[in-house]
CSV table of C-alpha atoms and ligand atoms in Angstrom, one decimal:
chain,number,residue,atom,x,y,z
K,1,UNK,CA,0.0,0.0,0.0
K,2,UNK,CA,1.3,3.5,-0.9
K,3,UNK,CA,2.5,6.0,1.6
K,4,UNK,CA,2.2,9.8,2.0
K,5,UNK,CA,4.6,12.2,3.7
K,6,UNK,CA,2.4,13.7,6.4
K,7,UNK,CA,3.0,16.9,8.3
K,8,UNK,CA,0.1,16.6,10.7
K,9,UNK,CA,-3.4,15.2,11.2
K,10,UNK,CA,-6.4,16.5,13.1
K,11,UNK,CA,-9.2,14.0,13.9
K,12,UNK,CA,-11.8,16.8,13.8
K,13,UNK,CA,-11.8,20.5,13.1
K,14,UNK,CA,-14.4,23.1,12.3
K,15,UNK,CA,-12.1,25.7,10.8
K,16,UNK,CA,-10.6,23.9,7.8
K,17,UNK,CA,-13.8,23.6,5.7
K,18,UNK,CA,-17.5,23.4,6.3
K,19,UNK,CA,-18.7,21.0,9.0
K,20,UNK,CA,-16.8,18.8,11.3
K,21,UNK,CA,-14.0,17.2,9.4
K,22,UNK,CA,-10.6,15.5,9.6
K,23,UNK,CA,-7.6,17.4,8.3
K,24,UNK,CA,-4.6,15.9,6.7
K,25,UNK,CA,-1.5,18.2,6.3
K,26,UNK,CA,0.8,17.0,3.5
K,27,UNK,CA,4.5,17.9,3.6
K,28,UNK,CA,6.2,19.8,0.9
K,29,UNK,CA,5.5,23.0,-1.0
K,30,UNK,CA,7.4,24.9,-3.7
K,31,UNK,CA,5.2,28.1,-3.7
K,32,UNK,CA,7.2,29.8,-0.9
K,33,UNK,CA,4.6,32.5,-0.3
K,34,UNK,CA,5.9,35.3,1.9
K,35,UNK,CA,4.1,35.1,5.2
K,36,UNK,CA,3.4,31.4,4.9
K,37,UNK,CA,1.4,30.1,7.9
K,38,UNK,CA,3.6,27.1,8.3
K,39,UNK,CA,7.1,27.3,6.8
K,40,UNK,CA,8.2,24.0,8.3
K,41,UNK,CA,5.6,22.2,6.2
K,42,UNK,CA,7.3,23.4,3.0
K,43,UNK,CA,9.9,20.8,3.6
K,44,UNK,CA,9.3,17.6,1.6
K,45,UNK,CA,10.9,15.5,4.4
K,46,UNK,CA,9.0,17.2,7.2
K,47,UNK,CA,6.8,15.0,9.4
K,48,UNK,CA,6.6,11.3,8.8
K,49,UNK,CA,5.5,8.7,6.3
K,50,UNK,CA,2.1,7.2,6.7
K,51,UNK,CA,0.5,4.3,5.0
K,52,UNK,CA,-2.7,5.1,3.1
K,53,UNK,CA,-4.5,2.2,4.7
K,54,UNK,CA,-3.7,3.4,8.2
K,55,UNK,CA,-4.9,6.9,7.4
K,56,UNK,CA,-8.2,5.4,6.1
K,57,UNK,CA,-8.6,3.4,9.4
K,58,UNK,CA,-8.0,6.5,11.5
K,59,UNK,CA,-10.5,8.5,9.5
K,60,UNK,CA,-13.0,5.7,9.7
K,61,UNK,CA,-12.7,5.6,13.5
K,62,UNK,CA,-14.2,9.1,13.6
K,63,UNK,CA,-17.2,8.3,11.4
K,64,UNK,CA,-20.0,9.1,11.4
K,65,UNK,CA,-19.1,12.1,13.6
K,66,UNK,CA,-17.1,13.7,10.8
K,67,UNK,CA,-18.7,14.5,7.4
K,68,UNK,CA,-15.6,15.0,5.4
K,69,UNK,CA,-11.8,15.4,5.2
K,70,UNK,CA,-9.7,18.4,4.2
K,71,UNK,CA,-6.2,18.1,2.5
K,72,UNK,CA,-4.0,21.0,3.5
K,73,UNK,CA,-0.3,21.6,3.7
K,74,UNK,CA,2.2,22.1,2.4
K,75,UNK,CA,1.0,21.6,-1.2
K,76,UNK,CA,-1.3,18.5,-1.5
K,77,UNK,CA,-0.9,18.4,-5.3
K,78,UNK,CA,2.8,17.6,-4.9
K,79,UNK,CA,1.8,14.2,-3.6
K,80,UNK,CA,-1.1,13.8,-6.0
K,81,UNK,CA,-0.2,10.4,-7.3
K,82,UNK,CA,-0.6,8.7,-3.9
K,83,UNK,CA,-3.0,11.2,-2.4
K,84,UNK,CA,-5.5,10.5,-5.3
K,85,UNK,CA,-5.7,6.9,-4.0
K,86,UNK,CA,-6.5,8.1,-0.5
K,87,UNK,CA,-9.1,10.5,-1.9
K,88,UNK,CA,-10.7,7.7,-3.9
K,89,UNK,CA,-11.0,5.4,-0.9
K,90,UNK,CA,-12.4,8.2,1.3
K,91,UNK,CA,-14.9,9.3,-1.3
K,92,UNK,CA,-16.1,5.7,-1.5
K,93,UNK,CA,-16.8,6.0,2.3
K,94,UNK,CA,-19.2,8.9,1.5
K,95,UNK,CA,-16.9,11.6,2.8
K,96,UNK,CA,-16.9,15.0,1.2
K,97,UNK,CA,-13.4,16.3,0.3
K,98,UNK,CA,-11.9,19.8,0.5
K,99,UNK,CA,-8.4,20.5,-0.7
K,100,UNK,CA,-6.2,23.6,-0.3
K,101,UNK,CA,-3.7,24.4,-3.0
K,102,UNK,CA,-1.3,27.2,-3.9
K,103,UNK,CA,-2.0,26.5,-7.6
K,104,UNK,CA,-4.9,28.2,-9.3
K,105,UNK,CA,-7.8,26.1,-10.6
K,106,UNK,CA,-7.0,27.3,-14.1
K,107,UNK,CA,-3.3,26.1,-13.8
K,108,UNK,CA,-4.4,22.7,-12.5
K,109,UNK,CA,-6.9,22.3,-15.4
K,110,UNK,CA,-4.2,23.3,-17.9
K,111,UNK,CA,-1.7,20.8,-16.4
K,112,UNK,CA,-4.0,17.9,-15.6
K,113,UNK,CA,-2.3,15.6,-18.1
K,114,UNK,CA,1.3,16.7,-17.4
K,115,UNK,CA,1.4,15.7,-13.7
K,116,UNK,CA,0.8,12.2,-12.4
K,117,UNK,CA,-2.3,11.9,-10.3
K,118,UNK,CA,-3.6,15.4,-10.8
K,119,UNK,CA,-6.6,14.4,-12.8
K,120,UNK,CA,-7.4,11.5,-10.4
K,121,UNK,CA,-7.0,13.8,-7.4
K,122,UNK,CA,-9.2,16.5,-8.9
K,123,UNK,CA,-11.9,14.0,-9.8
K,124,UNK,CA,-12.3,13.2,-6.1
K,125,UNK,CA,-12.3,16.7,-4.7
K,126,UNK,CA,-15.6,18.5,-4.0
K,127,UNK,CA,-14.2,21.9,-2.9
K,128,UNK,CA,-10.9,23.4,-3.9
K,129,UNK,CA,-9.5,26.5,-2.0
K,130,UNK,CA,-7.1,27.8,-4.6
K,131,UNK,CA,-4.2,30.2,-5.0
K,132,UNK,CA,-1.1,31.2,-3.1
K,133,UNK,CA,-1.3,33.1,0.2
K,134,UNK,CA,-0.8,36.8,-0.5
K,135,UNK,CA,0.0,38.8,2.6
K,136,UNK,CA,-1.3,42.2,1.3
K,137,UNK,CA,-4.6,40.5,0.7
K,138,UNK,CA,-4.8,38.9,4.2
K,139,UNK,CA,-7.8,39.5,6.4
K,140,UNK,CA,-8.8,37.6,9.5
K,141,UNK,CA,-12.4,38.2,8.5
K,142,UNK,CA,-12.1,35.7,5.7
K,143,UNK,CA,-13.7,32.4,6.3
K,144,UNK,CA,-11.8,29.2,5.3
K,145,UNK,CA,-9.1,31.1,3.5
K,146,UNK,CA,-6.2,33.3,4.3
K,147,UNK,CA,-6.2,36.0,1.6
K,148,UNK,CA,-8.9,37.5,-0.6
K,149,UNK,CA,-7.3,36.3,-3.9
K,150,UNK,CA,-8.0,32.7,-2.9
K,151,UNK,CA,-11.3,31.2,-4.0
K,152,UNK,CA,-13.5,28.5,-2.6
K,153,UNK,CA,-14.5,26.6,-5.7
K,154,UNK,CA,-17.2,24.0,-6.3
K,155,UNK,CA,-15.1,21.6,-8.4
K,156,UNK,CA,-17.9,19.4,-9.7
K,157,UNK,CA,-20.0,22.3,-11.0
K,158,UNK,CA,-17.0,24.1,-12.4
K,159,UNK,CA,-15.8,21.1,-14.4
K,160,UNK,CA,-19.4,20.4,-15.6
K,161,UNK,CA,-20.1,24.0,-16.6
K,162,UNK,CA,-16.5,24.7,-17.8
K,163,UNK,CA,-16.1,27.9,-15.8
K,164,UNK,CA,-15.5,28.7,-12.2
K,165,UNK,CA,-18.4,28.3,-9.9
K,166,UNK,CA,-17.7,29.5,-6.4
K,167,UNK,CA,-19.0,27.6,-3.4
K,168,UNK,CA,-21.7,29.8,-1.9
K,169,UNK,CA,-22.8,28.0,1.2
K,170,UNK,CA,-20.0,29.1,3.5
J,1,SF4,S1,1.0,27.4,-0.6
J,1,SF4,FE1,0.6,27.3,1.6
J,1,SF4,S2,2.2,26.0,2.5
J,1,SF4,FE2,2.9,26.6,0.4
J,1,SF4,S3,4.1,28.4,0.8
J,1,SF4,FE3,2.1,29.2,0.3
J,1,SF4,S4,1.0,29.4,2.3
J,1,SF4,FE4,2.9,28.1,2.7
């Protein structure tokens, strides 16, 4: 079974997406945003390796209390090949999946076929919070995002309608 390099895990959280959800922080990020909320997690060796099967078991132990899981980081798309397998297994359990990324939605769509696992990962994400953190656009009033350039995107609707549909119910 495949592994992920994991920077942290929360069994339940109310601030990393709508509803009570688990949060998986993936190690490694190349965006290097000034003012990054967690510089240590930019390291690709930070944290520890975790088996996908063990992560699924841990998430299952909190069901049905939690309604979903959020992938954060770090940059989850850097581990898309293995993360997409985890996303697939958790989606089968009926969980709703949020994912934070420093890439924009448009960039991800343009590079879907050039990066292993990107398409498979996006296929299993319900809500994508996209874009790098921009310090001059930071506000603590923003819900579920750090700076106003970031968007909370309904992935399924956006792919279906071929333009960005923001998630409204936040
Ligand atoms: S994308 Fe996130 S983890 Fe990566 S540098 Fe920017 S704020 Fe930090």
